[in-house]
Amino acid sequence: MRRKDGDVFVADKDNFHSLIAGEGLIFVKFFAPWCGHCKKMIWDFREAATELKGKATLVELDATVERDLAKKYEIRGFPVLKLFSKGEVISDYKGDRIKEDFIKYIDRALLPYAVECADADELAKFVADNKGKALFIAAKLDKLKSVFRKTSMSLRDVSPDSVAFASVEDTAFLKELAGKDLEADSVLLVRDDESTDVFSDDADAFEQWASVGSLPLYAEFSRDNAGLYTKLDKPVFILFQDPEKKYKDVNDDITEIAKPYRSSGALVFTWTNRVDLKSFAEHVGVADKDPAIVIYEFKSDQKYVFSGDYSKEALKAWIDKFVTGDVSAAIKSAPIPETNDEPVKIIVGDTWTEIVEDESKDVLIEQYAPWCGHCKKLAPILDELASDLKGVETLVIAKMDATANDAPKEYKTRGYPTLHFFAAGSKTGVPYEGGRSKEDFVKFLKENATHKGGF
């Protein structure tokens, strides 16, 4: 039997798959009862369910109870909202968690995901009506049909004014636009500058290709469109600039420099408001620079900062060196402590290699955040552990404030606290995933330390 809370269906493992199997739109909220954001949106979600009756079915599922379903759909935070149809996820919701935005999202989802062009005249009208946008035109799709629909809904939701999707059954209609014959089950991209590209690869690669292809040559990176860039596997060039100041020459230079990189896809080019995104500027280490230029890799949190005197030629040379792998990532580091004689050693970005990767020592390193409750709870345990084992000269217990310092790429933290263990004789660390009592740490060190003496 299907339970309801007002007009919201309550899902569990027994009814979830039957709920999402329908032909229509099923909008699912994965939540946790203790989550503040989930509590805040309860009434917006319920009221949206009432207003959307007949258009979509709204469903909620407690992901802390139905852990297998949460794992299947990769729910790692709360709340997460996904749109289903015929049992498949067709879009991940990225908007604000308010009734009005839920309704707009569903109304957009009800629109055809692509304009069907029956002949060459209809295709020409589609292209003319959407001039200046990134156009994705599907040619007689088969294996790409599902991902094309999902990508259409995703990109249209994030940037509805800059993308348009169409489909044709006769690939001959596309020859003039593409400049060549296209195979069935392929997608033609016509960019805003009328340059083109064709996708006929594996479906798993389509969404990433389309996301990059949908981006303007050089555009603003903002809170509203951040999702377009943060999920890319591509490095993102960012000019941080004050909106009250004019950098026309710099922006003109970047627009020109960006053109050759567009077809290669080596990186994408953006600018951002350094006032609105002050915290991001601080994170990448350029809060005191104006203007500032950074190439940033979101997935690995790697930062490459342009330094030295600015000129168009110098900037282009620096980007060329980045593309060929000849630019080193910047390392954020607090000042090196003048003294470091407490039982738990202080690590900063500039001392990680020297202390953590010292092959003569066994090293247990914690990355923490000053505001993290779990880190605060762990601190006295590590202090006691280090004090008890201070006589073991081959052992180092250490900590690093990961909000003020960068670990090497391989050890970047995604949550707090994060612990790694580096056994003596090796510069490669392994994640520590054991218990967090003093006894748990002692047991682990006895079993895994290279130097066994003193425990």
Coordinates of C-alpha atoms in Angstrom, one line a residue:
M1 CA 0.0 0.0 0.0
R2 CA 1.3 3.5 -0.9
R3 CA 1.5 5.8 2.1
K4 CA 1.1 9.6 1.7
D5 CA 1.9 12.6 3.7
G6 CA -0.5 15.1 2.3
D7 CA 0.0 14.9 -1.5
V8 CA 3.6 13.5 -1.1
F9 CA 4.0 9.8 -1.5
V10 CA 6.2 8.1 1.2
A11 CA 8.6 5.6 -0.3
D12 CA 10.5 2.7 1.1
K13 CA 12.3 -0.4 -0.3
D14 CA 9.0 -2.2 -0.9
N15 CA 7.2 0.5 -3.0
F16 CA 10.0 2.7 -4.4
H17 CA 10.5 0.9 -7.7
S18 CA 6.8 0.8 -8.4
L19 CA 6.5 4.5 -7.7
I20 CA 9.3 5.5 -10.1
A21 CA 8.3 3.1 -12.8
G22 CA 5.5 5.2 -14.3
E23 CA 5.4 7.0 -17.6
G24 CA 5.0 10.4 -16.0
L25 CA 7.4 12.5 -14.0
I26 CA 8.3 11.4 -10.5
F27 CA 10.2 13.9 -8.4
V28 CA 12.0 12.2 -5.5
K29 CA 13.5 13.8 -2.4
F30 CA 16.1 11.8 -0.6
F31 CA 16.3 13.1 3.0
A32 CA 17.6 12.5 6.5
P33 CA 15.2 13.3 9.5
W34 CA 18.0 15.2 11.4
C35 CA 19.0 17.4 8.3
G36 CA 18.2 21.1 8.9
H37 CA 18.0 21.8 5.1
C38 CA 15.5 18.9 4.8
K39 CA 13.4 20.2 7.6
K40 CA 13.4 23.7 6.2
M41 CA 12.0 22.6 2.8
I42 CA 9.2 20.3 4.1
W43 CA 6.3 22.6 3.5
D44 CA 7.6 23.9 0.2
F45 CA 7.8 20.4 -1.1
R46 CA 4.3 19.5 0.2
E47 CA 2.7 22.6 -1.2
A48 CA 4.5 22.0 -4.6
A49 CA 3.1 18.4 -4.5
T50 CA -0.4 19.8 -4.2
E51 CA 0.0 22.3 -7.0
L52 CA 1.7 19.9 -9.3
K53 CA -1.0 17.2 -9.0
G54 CA -1.7 15.9 -12.5
K55 CA 1.7 17.1 -13.7
A56 CA 4.2 15.1 -11.5
T57 CA 4.2 12.8 -8.5
L58 CA 6.3 14.0 -5.6
V59 CA 7.9 11.3 -3.4
E60 CA 10.1 11.4 -0.3
L61 CA 12.4 8.6 0.9
D62 CA 14.3 8.5 4.2
A63 CA 17.8 7.7 3.0
T64 CA 19.0 6.9 6.5
V65 CA 16.6 4.0 6.6
E66 CA 16.8 2.8 3.0
R67 CA 20.6 2.7 2.8
D68 CA 20.7 0.3 -0.1
L69 CA 18.6 2.7 -2.3
A70 CA 20.7 5.7 -1.1
K71 CA 23.9 3.8 -2.1
K72 CA 22.4 2.9 -5.5
Y73 CA 21.6 6.5 -6.3
E74 CA 24.9 7.8 -4.8
I75 CA 23.3 9.9 -2.1
R76 CA 26.2 11.4 -0.1
G77 CA 24.5 14.5 1.4
F78 CA 21.0 15.8 2.2
P79 CA 18.7 16.6 0.7
V80 CA 19.1 15.3 -2.8
L81 CA 16.4 15.6 -5.4
K82 CA 16.2 13.6 -8.6
L83 CA 13.6 13.4 -11.4
F84 CA 12.6 10.0 -12.6
S85 CA 10.6 8.7 -15.5
K86 CA 10.1 5.1 -16.6
G87 CA 12.3 4.0 -13.7
E88 CA 15.3 6.0 -14.8
V89 CA 16.9 9.2 -13.5
I90 CA 16.4 11.9 -16.1
S91 CA 17.6 14.9 -14.2
D92 CA 19.3 16.0 -11.0
Y93 CA 17.7 19.0 -9.4
K94 CA 20.1 21.9 -8.8
G95 CA 17.8 24.8 -8.0
D96 CA 16.7 26.5 -4.8
R97 CA 14.6 24.4 -2.4
I98 CA 11.5 26.5 -2.6
K99 CA 8.0 25.8 -3.9
E100 CA 8.2 28.2 -6.8
D101 CA 11.4 26.8 -8.2
F102 CA 10.1 23.2 -7.8
I103 CA 7.1 24.1 -9.9
K104 CA 9.2 25.9 -12.6
Y105 CA 11.5 22.9 -12.8
I106 CA 8.7 20.5 -13.4
D107 CA 7.0 22.8 -15.9
R108 CA 10.3 23.0 -17.9
A109 CA 10.6 19.2 -17.6
L110 CA 7.2 18.8 -19.2
L111 CA 8.4 20.6 -22.3
P112 CA 9.6 18.4 -25.2
Y113 CA 13.3 17.7 -24.6
A114 CA 14.1 18.3 -28.2
V115 CA 12.4 20.1 -31.2
E116 CA 11.5 17.4 -33.8
C117 CA 12.5 18.8 -37.2
A118 CA 10.6 16.9 -39.9
D119 CA 12.3 18.5 -42.9
A120 CA 15.1 20.9 -43.9
D121 CA 12.9 23.9 -43.6
E122 CA 12.0 23.1 -40.0
L123 CA 15.7 22.6 -39.2
A124 CA 16.6 25.9 -40.7
K125 CA 13.9 27.7 -38.7
F126 CA 15.2 26.0 -35.5
V127 CA 18.8 27.2 -36.2
A128 CA 17.6 30.7 -37.0
D129 CA 15.3 30.9 -33.9
N130 CA 18.2 29.9 -31.6
K131 CA 21.1 31.8 -33.2
G132 CA 23.8 32.6 -30.6
K133 CA 23.0 29.5 -28.5
A134 CA 24.8 26.1 -28.4
L135 CA 22.7 23.8 -30.6
F136 CA 22.6 20.1 -30.1
I137 CA 21.0 18.3 -33.0
A138 CA 20.4 14.6 -32.8
A139 CA 20.6 12.4 -35.9
K140 CA 18.4 9.3 -35.8
L141 CA 19.3 8.3 -32.2
D142 CA 19.3 4.8 -30.8
K143 CA 21.8 4.1 -28.1
L144 CA 22.3 7.8 -27.4
K145 CA 18.6 8.6 -27.0
S146 CA 18.3 8.2 -23.2
V147 CA 21.4 10.2 -22.4
F148 CA 20.5 12.8 -25.0
R149 CA 17.2 13.4 -23.2
K150 CA 18.8 13.4 -19.7
T151 CA 21.5 15.9 -20.9
S152 CA 18.9 18.1 -22.6
M153 CA 16.9 18.4 -19.4
S154 CA 20.0 19.0 -17.2
L155 CA 21.6 21.7 -19.4
R156 CA 18.3 23.3 -20.1
D157 CA 17.6 23.6 -16.4
V158 CA 21.0 25.2 -15.6
S159 CA 21.3 27.5 -18.6
P160 CA 17.9 27.7 -20.4
D161 CA 18.9 30.8 -22.4
S162 CA 22.1 29.4 -23.9
V163 CA 21.3 25.9 -25.2
A164 CA 18.7 24.4 -27.5
F165 CA 18.1 20.8 -28.6
A166 CA 16.6 19.3 -31.7
S167 CA 16.3 16.0 -33.5
V168 CA 16.1 14.8 -37.1
E169 CA 15.4 11.4 -38.6
D170 CA 17.1 12.0 -41.9
T171 CA 20.8 12.6 -41.4
A172 CA 21.0 14.3 -44.8
F173 CA 19.4 17.4 -43.3
L174 CA 22.6 18.0 -41.3
K175 CA 25.2 17.8 -44.1
E176 CA 25.2 21.5 -44.8
L177 CA 25.6 22.5 -41.2
A178 CA 28.2 19.8 -40.4
G179 CA 30.1 20.1 -43.6
K180 CA 30.1 16.3 -44.0
D181 CA 27.9 13.3 -43.9
L182 CA 26.8 12.2 -40.4
E183 CA 26.1 8.6 -39.3
A184 CA 22.9 7.7 -37.5
D185 CA 23.1 7.8 -33.7
S186 CA 25.3 10.9 -33.6
V187 CA 24.8 14.4 -32.4
L188 CA 25.9 17.6 -34.1
L189 CA 27.0 20.6 -32.0
V190 CA 26.7 24.0 -33.5
R191 CA 28.4 26.5 -31.1
D192 CA 27.5 30.1 -30.5
D193 CA 30.2 31.2 -33.0
E194 CA 28.9 28.6 -35.6
S195 CA 31.9 26.3 -35.2
T196 CA 30.8 22.6 -35.1
D197 CA 31.7 19.3 -33.6
V198 CA 30.1 15.8 -33.9
F199 CA 29.6 13.2 -31.2
S200 CA 29.3 9.5 -32.1
D201 CA 31.2 8.0 -29.2
D202 CA 30.1 5.8 -26.2
A203 CA 27.0 7.1 -24.4
D204 CA 28.9 7.4 -21.1
A205 CA 31.0 10.2 -22.5
F206 CA 28.2 12.2 -23.9
E207 CA 27.1 14.3 -20.9
Q208 CA 30.7 15.6 -20.3
W209 CA 31.1 16.4 -24.0
A210 CA 27.8 18.2 -24.2
S211 CA 28.6 20.1 -20.9
V212 CA 31.8 21.4 -22.4
G213 CA 30.3 22.1 -25.7
S214 CA 27.4 24.1 -24.2
L215 CA 29.8 26.6 -22.7
P216 CA 30.4 30.0 -24.3
L217 CA 33.9 30.8 -25.5
Y218 CA 34.4 33.1 -22.5
A219 CA 31.7 33.7 -19.9
E220 CA 30.9 34.6 -16.3
F221 CA 31.3 31.9 -13.7
S222 CA 28.7 32.6 -11.0
R223 CA 26.8 30.9 -8.2
D224 CA 23.9 30.3 -10.5
N225 CA 25.9 28.4 -13.2
A226 CA 28.6 26.9 -11.0
G227 CA 27.2 23.4 -11.5
L228 CA 28.2 23.6 -15.2
Y229 CA 31.8 24.0 -14.3
T230 CA 32.3 22.1 -11.0
K231 CA 31.4 18.7 -12.6
L232 CA 33.8 19.1 -15.5
D233 CA 36.8 17.0 -15.9
K234 CA 38.4 20.0 -17.7
P235 CA 40.6 22.7 -16.0
V236 CA 38.8 26.0 -15.8
F237 CA 40.5 29.3 -16.5
I238 CA 39.2 32.1 -14.2
L239 CA 39.8 35.8 -14.2
F240 CA 38.8 37.3 -10.8
Q241 CA 37.8 40.9 -11.4
D242 CA 36.2 43.7 -9.5
P243 CA 32.9 44.7 -11.2
E244 CA 33.5 48.3 -10.4
K245 CA 36.7 48.4 -12.4
K246 CA 37.2 48.0 -16.1
Y247 CA 39.5 45.4 -17.5
K248 CA 38.5 45.7 -21.2
D249 CA 42.0 45.1 -22.6
V250 CA 42.5 42.0 -20.4
N251 CA 39.1 40.6 -21.3
D252 CA 39.7 41.2 -25.0
D253 CA 43.0 39.5 -24.7
I254 CA 41.5 36.4 -23.0
T255 CA 38.7 36.2 -25.6
E256 CA 41.3 36.1 -28.4
I257 CA 43.6 33.6 -26.5
A258 CA 40.6 31.3 -25.8
K259 CA 39.7 30.6 -29.4
P260 CA 42.3 28.0 -30.3
Y261 CA 41.6 26.0 -27.1
R262 CA 37.9 25.7 -27.8
S263 CA 38.1 23.0 -30.4
S264 CA 40.8 21.1 -28.5
G265 CA 38.8 21.2 -25.2
A266 CA 42.0 21.6 -23.2
L267 CA 40.4 24.0 -20.8
V268 CA 37.4 26.4 -20.6
F269 CA 37.6 30.1 -20.0
T270 CA 35.6 32.2 -17.5
W271 CA 35.6 35.3 -15.5
T272 CA 34.0 35.9 -12.1
N273 CA 33.0 38.6 -9.7
R274 CA 35.7 38.6 -7.1
V275 CA 33.4 40.4 -4.6
D276 CA 30.5 38.0 -4.9
L277 CA 32.8 35.0 -4.8
K278 CA 35.2 36.3 -2.2
S279 CA 35.3 33.0 -0.3
F280 CA 36.3 31.2 -3.5
A281 CA 39.0 33.8 -4.2
E282 CA 40.3 33.1 -0.7
H283 CA 40.2 29.4 -1.2
V284 CA 42.4 29.6 -4.4
G285 CA 44.7 32.1 -2.7
V286 CA 44.1 35.2 -4.8
A287 CA 41.9 37.3 -2.4
D288 CA 44.6 40.0 -2.3
K289 CA 45.1 40.2 -6.1
D290 CA 43.1 42.4 -8.5
P291 CA 42.7 41.3 -11.2
A292 CA 43.9 37.7 -10.6
I293 CA 44.2 34.8 -13.0
V294 CA 43.9 31.2 -11.9
I295 CA 43.5 27.8 -13.7
Y296 CA 41.5 25.6 -11.3
E297 CA 40.7 21.9 -11.4
F298 CA 37.5 21.4 -9.3
K299 CA 37.7 17.6 -8.9
S300 CA 41.3 17.6 -7.6
D301 CA 41.3 21.1 -6.0
Q302 CA 44.5 21.9 -7.9
K303 CA 45.2 25.6 -8.3
Y304 CA 47.6 27.2 -10.8
V305 CA 48.1 31.0 -10.3
F306 CA 49.4 33.3 -13.0
S307 CA 52.1 35.5 -11.5
G308 CA 54.5 38.2 -12.8
D309 CA 53.9 41.2 -15.0
Y310 CA 50.8 40.9 -17.2
S311 CA 50.9 41.0 -21.0
K312 CA 48.9 39.2 -23.6
E313 CA 52.0 37.4 -24.7
A314 CA 53.0 36.4 -21.2
L315 CA 49.5 35.1 -20.4
K316 CA 49.4 33.0 -23.6
A317 CA 52.8 31.6 -22.9
W318 CA 51.8 30.6 -19.4
I319 CA 48.6 28.9 -20.7
D320 CA 50.6 27.0 -23.3
K321 CA 53.0 25.8 -20.6
F322 CA 50.1 24.7 -18.5
V323 CA 48.6 22.6 -21.3
T324 CA 51.9 20.9 -21.8
G325 CA 52.2 20.1 -18.1
D326 CA 55.0 22.6 -17.4
V327 CA 53.3 24.7 -14.7
S328 CA 53.3 23.5 -11.1
A329 CA 50.2 23.7 -8.9
A330 CA 50.3 26.4 -6.2
I331 CA 50.4 25.2 -2.6
K332 CA 48.4 27.1 0.0
S333 CA 50.4 27.2 3.2
A334 CA 50.2 28.9 6.6
P335 CA 53.5 30.2 8.0
I336 CA 55.9 27.5 9.2
P337 CA 55.7 27.4 13.0
E338 CA 58.7 28.9 14.7
T339 CA 58.6 26.1 17.3
N340 CA 57.0 22.7 16.9
D341 CA 57.8 20.8 20.1
E342 CA 54.3 19.8 21.2
P343 CA 53.6 16.0 21.1
V344 CA 51.3 16.4 18.0
K345 CA 53.4 18.1 15.4
I346 CA 52.0 21.0 13.3
I347 CA 52.1 20.5 9.5
V348 CA 51.6 23.3 7.0
G349 CA 51.5 23.1 3.2
D350 CA 55.2 23.9 2.9
T351 CA 56.3 21.2 5.4
W352 CA 54.2 18.3 4.3
T353 CA 57.0 16.7 2.2
E354 CA 59.7 17.3 4.8
I355 CA 57.8 15.8 7.7
V356 CA 54.9 13.6 6.5
E357 CA 56.9 12.0 3.7
D358 CA 60.1 11.5 5.8
E359 CA 60.9 7.9 5.0
S360 CA 62.8 7.4 8.2
K361 CA 59.7 7.9 10.3
D362 CA 56.2 6.3 10.7
V363 CA 53.8 9.1 10.4
L364 CA 50.1 9.4 11.3
I365 CA 48.7 12.7 9.9
E366 CA 45.2 14.2 10.6
Q367 CA 43.7 16.9 8.3
Y368 CA 41.1 18.9 10.2
A369 CA 38.9 22.0 10.1
P370 CA 38.8 24.3 13.1
W371 CA 35.0 24.3 13.1
C372 CA 34.5 20.5 12.7
G373 CA 32.9 18.9 15.7
H374 CA 34.3 15.5 15.0
C375 CA 37.8 17.0 14.8
K376 CA 37.4 18.8 18.2
K377 CA 36.4 15.4 19.7
L378 CA 39.4 13.7 18.2
A379 CA 41.9 16.4 19.2
P380 CA 42.4 15.3 22.9
I381 CA 42.6 11.7 21.9
L382 CA 45.5 12.4 19.5
D383 CA 47.1 14.6 22.1
E384 CA 47.0 11.8 24.6
L385 CA 48.2 9.2 22.0
A386 CA 51.2 11.4 21.0
S387 CA 52.1 12.1 24.7
D388 CA 52.0 8.4 25.6
L389 CA 54.2 7.6 22.6
K390 CA 56.6 10.5 22.7
G391 CA 59.4 8.2 23.5
V392 CA 59.1 6.4 20.2
E393 CA 61.6 8.6 18.2
T394 CA 60.7 6.9 14.9
L395 CA 57.0 7.9 15.2
V396 CA 55.3 11.2 14.3
I397 CA 51.7 12.1 15.2
A398 CA 50.8 15.2 13.3
K399 CA 47.9 17.4 12.3
M400 CA 47.2 20.0 9.6
D401 CA 44.5 22.6 9.3
A402 CA 43.2 21.7 5.8
T403 CA 41.3 25.0 5.5
A404 CA 44.5 26.9 5.6
N405 CA 46.9 24.5 3.9
D406 CA 47.0 22.2 0.9
A407 CA 47.9 18.6 1.0
P408 CA 49.4 17.0 -2.1
K409 CA 46.8 16.1 -4.8
E410 CA 46.6 12.4 -3.8
Y411 CA 45.8 13.2 -0.2
K412 CA 43.3 16.1 -0.6
T413 CA 40.6 15.8 2.0
R414 CA 36.9 15.6 1.0
G415 CA 35.6 15.6 4.6
Y416 CA 36.8 16.1 8.2
P417 CA 38.7 14.7 9.9
T418 CA 40.8 12.8 7.3
L419 CA 43.7 10.6 8.5
H420 CA 46.5 9.0 6.5
F421 CA 49.3 6.7 7.6
F422 CA 52.8 6.8 6.0
A423 CA 54.9 3.8 7.0
A424 CA 58.6 4.4 7.2
G425 CA 60.4 3.4 4.0
S426 CA 57.6 4.7 1.8
K427 CA 56.5 8.1 0.6
T428 CA 53.0 6.7 -0.2
G429 CA 50.3 7.1 2.5
V430 CA 47.2 4.9 3.0
P431 CA 43.9 6.1 4.4
Y432 CA 43.3 5.4 8.1
E433 CA 39.8 4.0 8.4
G434 CA 39.9 2.4 11.8
G435 CA 38.3 3.3 15.1
R436 CA 39.1 6.6 16.8
S437 CA 39.9 5.6 20.3
K438 CA 43.4 5.8 21.7
E439 CA 43.4 2.0 21.9
D440 CA 42.4 1.7 18.2
F441 CA 45.3 3.9 17.1
V442 CA 47.8 2.0 19.3
K443 CA 46.6 -1.3 17.9
F444 CA 46.9 0.0 14.3
L445 CA 50.4 1.4 14.8
K446 CA 51.7 -1.8 16.4
E447 CA 50.4 -3.7 13.4
N448 CA 51.4 -1.3 10.6
A449 CA 54.5 0.7 11.8
T450 CA 57.7 -0.3 10.1
H451 CA 59.6 0.4 13.3
K452 CA 58.1 -1.8 16.0
G453 CA 60.2 -0.8 18.9
G454 CA 58.8 1.3 21.7
F455 CA 55.1 0.4 21.5

